[in-house]
Amino acid sequence: MSELKLCQGPKCHQYQTKDRLKGMKDNKTYQTRRRSNFYYGNNNFCSWVCLNDWHSIYIEQALDHFGRTTEVKHLTEQNAWQKTYDWDNRTDDRVYVYRNGITKEERPLTREQYRDTNYTLNERG
Ligand SMILES: [Zn+2]
């Protein structure tokens, strides 16, 4: 059996839906949702509502913890690379490319590179 994850919504158990009501006959309580897969917030929240509850409570702490943007950032040739894809009409496949939003230069990209969130041509800053 696969490991079940708990919804990280701080108020998940407060929403009184049938699927959250669990336990023995006379001892049922509304509980945090457990599932093998969630679709919201990078697989951490059972619903948009639970994700939004987390945001409402923790967004300020998260910004303070990870650092706020304190200066205007500028789009330059060095940080204008964006992953995108076109369709190859002959094969009906995606053709992945890096496209520079300033110079319009394109460079080929593999599907693995496209999906790898750490892979980038952008320089820091
Ligand atoms: Zn939830």
Short mmCIF file of N, CA and C and ligand atoms in Angstrom, two decimals:
data_model
loop_
_atom_site.label_atom_id
_atom_site.label_comp_id
_atom_site.label_asym_id
_atom_site.label_seq_id
_atom_site.Cartn_x
_atom_site.Cartn_y
_atom_site.Cartn_z
N MET A 1 0.84 -1.19 0.00
CA MET A 1 0.00 0.00 0.00
C MET A 1 0.87 1.24 0.00
N SER A 2 0.53 2.19 -0.82
CA SER A 2 1.34 3.40 -0.89
C SER A 2 1.07 4.30 0.31
N GLU A 3 2.09 5.05 0.64
CA GLU A 3 2.02 5.97 1.78
C GLU A 3 1.00 7.07 1.51
N LEU A 4 0.14 7.33 2.48
CA LEU A 4 -0.81 8.42 2.32
C LEU A 4 -0.23 9.70 2.88
N LYS A 5 -0.50 10.78 2.18
CA LYS A 5 -0.03 12.08 2.63
C LYS A 5 -1.18 12.79 3.32
N LEU A 6 -0.81 13.68 4.25
CA LEU A 6 -1.82 14.50 4.91
C LEU A 6 -1.89 15.86 4.22
N CYS A 7 -3.08 16.35 4.02
CA CYS A 7 -3.25 17.70 3.50
C CYS A 7 -2.61 18.67 4.48
N GLN A 8 -1.85 19.63 3.96
CA GLN A 8 -1.16 20.59 4.83
C GLN A 8 -2.02 21.82 5.14
N GLY A 9 -3.27 21.80 4.72
CA GLY A 9 -4.18 22.90 5.04
C GLY A 9 -4.42 22.97 6.54
N PRO A 10 -4.16 24.13 7.17
CA PRO A 10 -4.29 24.23 8.62
C PRO A 10 -5.73 24.08 9.11
N LYS A 11 -6.71 24.26 8.22
CA LYS A 11 -8.11 24.16 8.63
C LYS A 11 -8.84 23.02 7.91
N CYS A 12 -8.09 22.14 7.29
CA CYS A 12 -8.70 21.04 6.51
C CYS A 12 -9.76 20.29 7.31
N HIS A 13 -9.45 19.97 8.57
CA HIS A 13 -10.36 19.19 9.43
C HIS A 13 -11.60 19.98 9.84
N GLN A 14 -11.61 21.29 9.59
CA GLN A 14 -12.75 22.10 10.00
C GLN A 14 -13.84 22.15 8.94
N TYR A 15 -13.54 21.64 7.74
CA TYR A 15 -14.56 21.59 6.69
C TYR A 15 -15.33 20.28 6.82
N GLN A 16 -16.61 20.40 7.12
CA GLN A 16 -17.40 19.21 7.46
C GLN A 16 -17.98 18.55 6.21
N THR A 17 -17.13 17.78 5.52
CA THR A 17 -17.58 17.00 4.37
C THR A 17 -17.62 15.53 4.78
N LYS A 18 -18.45 14.77 4.09
CA LYS A 18 -18.62 13.34 4.41
C LYS A 18 -17.30 12.59 4.42
N ASP A 19 -16.45 12.87 3.43
CA ASP A 19 -15.20 12.11 3.31
C ASP A 19 -14.21 12.44 4.43
N ARG A 20 -14.42 13.54 5.13
CA ARG A 20 -13.52 13.86 6.24
C ARG A 20 -13.99 13.25 7.56
N LEU A 21 -15.22 12.76 7.62
CA LEU A 21 -15.77 12.18 8.84
C LEU A 21 -15.30 10.73 8.96
N LYS A 22 -14.41 10.48 9.92
CA LYS A 22 -13.79 9.15 10.04
C LYS A 22 -13.78 8.69 11.48
N GLY A 23 -13.59 7.37 11.64
CA GLY A 23 -13.47 6.80 12.97
C GLY A 23 -14.51 5.74 13.23
N MET A 24 -14.50 5.17 14.45
CA MET A 24 -15.44 4.13 14.83
C MET A 24 -16.85 4.73 14.98
N LYS A 25 -17.83 3.88 14.86
CA LYS A 25 -19.24 4.24 14.85
C LYS A 25 -19.62 5.43 15.74
N ASP A 26 -19.39 5.31 17.03
CA ASP A 26 -19.84 6.35 17.97
C ASP A 26 -18.77 7.40 18.24
N ASN A 27 -17.66 7.27 17.53
CA ASN A 27 -16.52 8.13 17.84
C ASN A 27 -15.94 8.80 16.58
N LYS A 28 -16.85 9.19 15.69
CA LYS A 28 -16.38 9.78 14.44
C LYS A 28 -16.01 11.25 14.63
N THR A 29 -14.95 11.66 13.95
CA THR A 29 -14.54 13.07 13.98
C THR A 29 -14.21 13.52 12.56
N TYR A 30 -14.30 14.81 12.32
CA TYR A 30 -13.85 15.37 11.05
C TYR A 30 -12.34 15.46 11.11
N GLN A 31 -11.68 14.88 10.11
CA GLN A 31 -10.23 14.77 10.13
C GLN A 31 -9.58 15.35 8.87
N THR A 32 -8.32 15.69 9.01
CA THR A 32 -7.51 16.13 7.89
C THR A 32 -7.55 15.07 6.79
N ARG A 33 -7.71 15.50 5.54
CA ARG A 33 -7.75 14.54 4.43
C ARG A 33 -6.41 13.84 4.24
N ARG A 34 -6.47 12.54 3.96
CA ARG A 34 -5.29 11.73 3.64
C ARG A 34 -5.48 11.13 2.26
N ARG A 35 -4.49 11.33 1.43
CA ARG A 35 -4.56 10.76 0.08
C ARG A 35 -3.16 10.44 -0.41
N SER A 36 -3.08 9.62 -1.43
CA SER A 36 -1.78 9.31 -2.01
C SER A 36 -1.31 10.46 -2.90
N ASN A 37 -2.27 11.26 -3.36
CA ASN A 37 -1.95 12.33 -4.29
C ASN A 37 -2.85 13.54 -4.08
N PHE A 38 -2.25 14.72 -4.05
CA PHE A 38 -3.03 15.95 -4.03
C PHE A 38 -2.71 16.73 -5.30
N TYR A 39 -3.63 17.60 -5.69
CA TYR A 39 -3.43 18.31 -6.94
C TYR A 39 -3.05 19.77 -6.77
N TYR A 40 -3.03 20.24 -5.55
CA TYR A 40 -2.78 21.67 -5.33
C TYR A 40 -1.48 21.89 -4.55
N GLY A 41 -0.87 23.04 -4.80
CA GLY A 41 0.29 23.45 -4.02
C GLY A 41 1.40 22.42 -4.03
N ASN A 42 1.78 22.00 -5.24
CA ASN A 42 2.91 21.06 -5.35
C ASN A 42 2.65 19.75 -4.62
N ASN A 43 1.40 19.27 -4.72
CA ASN A 43 1.03 17.98 -4.14
C ASN A 43 0.99 17.99 -2.61
N ASN A 44 0.63 19.13 -2.03
CA ASN A 44 0.56 19.24 -0.57
C ASN A 44 -0.82 19.58 -0.02
N PHE A 45 -1.75 19.95 -0.90
CA PHE A 45 -3.06 20.41 -0.41
C PHE A 45 -4.18 19.71 -1.17
N CYS A 46 -5.26 19.37 -0.44
CA CYS A 46 -6.36 18.62 -1.05
C CYS A 46 -7.25 19.51 -1.90
N SER A 47 -7.19 20.81 -1.69
CA SER A 47 -8.09 21.70 -2.43
C SER A 47 -7.51 23.09 -2.52
N TRP A 48 -8.09 23.87 -3.40
CA TRP A 48 -7.70 25.28 -3.54
C TRP A 48 -7.96 26.01 -2.22
N VAL A 49 -9.06 25.66 -1.56
CA VAL A 49 -9.43 26.31 -0.29
C VAL A 49 -8.35 26.05 0.77
N CYS A 50 -7.89 24.81 0.89
CA CYS A 50 -6.86 24.48 1.88
C CYS A 50 -5.54 25.18 1.54
N LEU A 51 -5.20 25.24 0.26
CA LEU A 51 -3.98 25.95 -0.14
C LEU A 51 -4.09 27.42 0.22
N ASN A 52 -5.26 28.00 -0.04
CA ASN A 52 -5.48 29.42 0.26
C ASN A 52 -5.45 29.69 1.77
N ASP A 53 -5.96 28.75 2.57
CA ASP A 53 -5.89 28.89 4.03
C ASP A 53 -4.44 28.97 4.48
N TRP A 54 -3.61 28.11 3.91
CA TRP A 54 -2.18 28.10 4.26
C TRP A 54 -1.56 29.44 3.89
N HIS A 55 -1.85 29.92 2.68
CA HIS A 55 -1.33 31.22 2.23
C HIS A 55 -1.71 32.33 3.20
N SER A 56 -2.98 32.37 3.55
CA SER A 56 -3.48 33.44 4.41
C SER A 56 -2.73 33.49 5.73
N ILE A 57 -2.42 32.33 6.28
CA ILE A 57 -1.78 32.27 7.59
C ILE A 57 -0.27 32.43 7.50
N TYR A 58 0.37 31.82 6.49
CA TYR A 58 1.83 31.71 6.50
C TYR A 58 2.57 32.56 5.47
N ILE A 59 1.88 33.26 4.60
CA ILE A 59 2.57 33.97 3.52
C ILE A 59 3.58 34.99 4.04
N GLU A 60 3.23 35.74 5.08
CA GLU A 60 4.16 36.75 5.60
C GLU A 60 5.41 36.09 6.18
N GLN A 61 5.22 35.02 6.95
CA GLN A 61 6.36 34.30 7.52
C GLN A 61 7.25 33.71 6.42
N ALA A 62 6.61 33.17 5.38
CA ALA A 62 7.37 32.56 4.28
C ALA A 62 8.20 33.62 3.56
N LEU A 63 7.62 34.78 3.30
CA LEU A 63 8.37 35.85 2.62
C LEU A 63 9.51 36.35 3.49
N ASP A 64 9.27 36.49 4.79
CA ASP A 64 10.34 36.92 5.68
C ASP A 64 11.45 35.88 5.74
N HIS A 65 11.06 34.60 5.74
CA HIS A 65 12.03 33.52 5.85
C HIS A 65 12.90 33.40 4.60
N PHE A 66 12.29 33.44 3.42
CA PHE A 66 13.04 33.19 2.19
C PHE A 66 13.57 34.46 1.55
N GLY A 67 13.17 35.60 2.06
CA GLY A 67 13.69 36.86 1.56
C GLY A 67 12.73 37.54 0.62
N ARG A 68 12.44 38.78 0.93
CA ARG A 68 11.53 39.55 0.09
C ARG A 68 12.28 40.22 -1.05
N THR A 69 11.56 40.49 -2.13
CA THR A 69 12.11 41.30 -3.20
C THR A 69 12.13 42.74 -2.70
N THR A 70 13.34 43.33 -2.66
CA THR A 70 13.45 44.68 -2.11
C THR A 70 13.92 45.69 -3.15
N GLU A 71 14.27 45.18 -4.34
CA GLU A 71 14.69 46.08 -5.42
C GLU A 71 14.02 45.63 -6.71
N VAL A 72 13.79 46.59 -7.59
CA VAL A 72 13.22 46.29 -8.90
C VAL A 72 14.18 45.37 -9.65
N LYS A 73 13.64 44.35 -10.28
CA LYS A 73 14.46 43.48 -11.13
C LYS A 73 14.23 43.87 -12.59
N HIS A 74 15.23 43.64 -13.42
CA HIS A 74 15.15 44.01 -14.84
C HIS A 74 15.33 42.80 -15.72
N LEU A 75 14.52 42.68 -16.75
CA LEU A 75 14.70 41.64 -17.74
C LEU A 75 15.85 42.03 -18.65
N THR A 76 16.86 41.16 -18.70
CA THR A 76 18.03 41.41 -19.53
C THR A 76 18.28 40.19 -20.42
N GLU A 77 19.22 40.32 -21.35
CA GLU A 77 19.59 39.17 -22.19
C GLU A 77 20.01 37.98 -21.33
N GLN A 78 20.63 38.27 -20.19
CA GLN A 78 21.19 37.20 -19.34
C GLN A 78 20.12 36.41 -18.58
N ASN A 79 18.96 37.00 -18.33
CA ASN A 79 17.95 36.27 -17.56
C ASN A 79 16.62 36.12 -18.32
N ALA A 80 16.68 36.27 -19.64
CA ALA A 80 15.45 36.26 -20.43
C ALA A 80 15.14 34.91 -21.08
N TRP A 81 15.87 33.86 -20.68
CA TRP A 81 15.61 32.54 -21.26
C TRP A 81 14.36 31.93 -20.66
N GLN A 82 13.47 31.47 -21.53
CA GLN A 82 12.27 30.80 -21.06
C GLN A 82 12.09 29.48 -21.81
N LYS A 83 11.68 28.46 -21.03
CA LYS A 83 11.41 27.17 -21.66
C LYS A 83 10.05 27.22 -22.34
N THR A 84 10.01 26.68 -23.52
CA THR A 84 8.74 26.64 -24.23
C THR A 84 8.79 25.49 -25.23
N TYR A 85 7.72 25.29 -25.96
CA TYR A 85 7.76 24.25 -27.00
C TYR A 85 6.88 24.64 -28.18
N ASP A 86 7.26 24.12 -29.31
CA ASP A 86 6.46 24.25 -30.52
C ASP A 86 5.97 22.86 -30.89
N TRP A 87 5.08 22.81 -31.86
CA TRP A 87 4.62 21.51 -32.36
C TRP A 87 5.29 21.22 -33.70
N ASP A 88 5.79 19.99 -33.80
CA ASP A 88 6.31 19.53 -35.08
C ASP A 88 5.13 18.93 -35.84
N ASN A 89 4.69 19.60 -36.90
CA ASN A 89 3.48 19.17 -37.61
C ASN A 89 3.66 17.82 -38.31
N ARG A 90 4.92 17.49 -38.65
CA ARG A 90 5.14 16.22 -39.35
C ARG A 90 4.98 15.03 -38.40
N THR A 91 5.52 15.14 -37.17
CA THR A 91 5.47 14.02 -36.23
C THR A 91 4.41 14.20 -35.16
N ASP A 92 3.81 15.41 -35.07
CA ASP A 92 2.83 15.72 -34.05
C ASP A 92 3.42 15.63 -32.64
N ASP A 93 4.73 15.87 -32.54
CA ASP A 93 5.41 15.86 -31.25
C ASP A 93 5.77 17.27 -30.83
N ARG A 94 6.01 17.41 -29.54
CA ARG A 94 6.50 18.69 -29.06
C ARG A 94 7.98 18.82 -29.37
N VAL A 95 8.37 20.03 -29.76
CA VAL A 95 9.78 20.35 -29.94
C VAL A 95 10.14 21.39 -28.88
N TYR A 96 10.94 20.95 -27.89
CA TYR A 96 11.26 21.82 -26.76
C TYR A 96 12.41 22.75 -27.10
N VAL A 97 12.28 24.00 -26.71
CA VAL A 97 13.33 24.98 -26.96
C VAL A 97 13.44 25.95 -25.79
N TYR A 98 14.63 26.53 -25.67
CA TYR A 98 14.84 27.69 -24.83
C TYR A 98 14.73 28.89 -25.75
N ARG A 99 13.92 29.89 -25.39
CA ARG A 99 13.78 31.08 -26.21
C ARG A 99 14.14 32.29 -25.36
N ASN A 100 15.06 33.10 -25.90
CA ASN A 100 15.44 34.32 -25.18
C ASN A 100 14.46 35.43 -25.51
N GLY A 101 13.79 35.95 -24.49
CA GLY A 101 12.75 36.96 -24.68
C GLY A 101 13.27 38.29 -25.18
N ILE A 102 14.58 38.54 -25.08
CA ILE A 102 15.15 39.80 -25.56
C ILE A 102 15.72 39.62 -26.97
N THR A 103 16.60 38.62 -27.12
CA THR A 103 17.28 38.45 -28.42
C THR A 103 16.48 37.59 -29.39
N LYS A 104 15.48 36.85 -28.87
CA LYS A 104 14.66 35.91 -29.64
C LYS A 104 15.45 34.68 -30.11
N GLU A 105 16.69 34.56 -29.65
CA GLU A 105 17.49 33.37 -29.98
C GLU A 105 16.82 32.13 -29.39
N GLU A 106 16.92 31.01 -30.12
CA GLU A 106 16.38 29.75 -29.62
C GLU A 106 17.48 28.72 -29.53
N ARG A 107 17.43 27.89 -28.49
CA ARG A 107 18.36 26.77 -28.35
C ARG A 107 17.57 25.51 -28.05
N PRO A 108 17.99 24.39 -28.63
CA PRO A 108 17.25 23.14 -28.43
C PRO A 108 17.31 22.68 -26.97
N LEU A 109 16.29 21.96 -26.59
CA LEU A 109 16.13 21.51 -25.21
C LEU A 109 15.56 20.09 -25.25
N THR A 110 16.06 19.21 -24.41
CA THR A 110 15.46 17.88 -24.34
C THR A 110 14.24 17.95 -23.44
N ARG A 111 13.39 16.95 -23.52
CA ARG A 111 12.20 16.91 -22.66
C ARG A 111 12.61 16.86 -21.19
N GLU A 112 13.69 16.14 -20.90
CA GLU A 112 14.17 16.03 -19.53
C GLU A 112 14.62 17.39 -19.00
N GLN A 113 15.33 18.13 -19.85
CA GLN A 113 15.77 19.48 -19.46
C GLN A 113 14.56 20.40 -19.26
N TYR A 114 13.55 20.23 -20.12
CA TYR A 114 12.35 21.04 -20.02
C TYR A 114 11.66 20.82 -18.68
N ARG A 115 11.61 19.56 -18.23
CA ARG A 115 10.92 19.22 -16.99
C ARG A 115 11.76 19.48 -15.74
N ASP A 116 13.08 19.52 -15.90
CA ASP A 116 13.99 19.73 -14.77
C ASP A 116 13.95 21.20 -14.33
N THR A 117 13.32 21.46 -13.20
CA THR A 117 13.14 22.86 -12.76
C THR A 117 14.46 23.51 -12.36
N ASN A 118 15.50 22.70 -12.13
CA ASN A 118 16.81 23.27 -11.79
C ASN A 118 17.63 23.63 -13.02
N TYR A 119 17.24 23.09 -14.18
CA TYR A 119 17.99 23.34 -15.39
C TYR A 119 17.59 24.69 -16.00
N THR A 120 18.55 25.59 -16.13
CA THR A 120 18.26 26.90 -16.71
C THR A 120 19.50 27.46 -17.40
N LEU A 121 19.27 28.28 -18.40
CA LEU A 121 20.36 29.00 -19.05
C LEU A 121 20.52 30.40 -18.45
N ASN A 122 19.57 30.77 -17.59
CA ASN A 122 19.62 32.10 -17.00
C ASN A 122 20.76 32.23 -16.01
N GLU A 123 21.42 33.39 -16.06
CA GLU A 123 22.44 33.70 -15.06
C GLU A 123 21.74 34.21 -13.82
N ARG A 124 22.38 34.05 -12.69
CA ARG A 124 21.79 34.52 -11.42
C ARG A 124 21.58 36.02 -11.41
N GLY A 125 20.58 36.45 -10.72
CA GLY A 125 20.37 37.88 -10.50
C GLY A 125 19.30 38.47 -11.38
ZN ZN B 1 -7.29 19.90 2.91
#
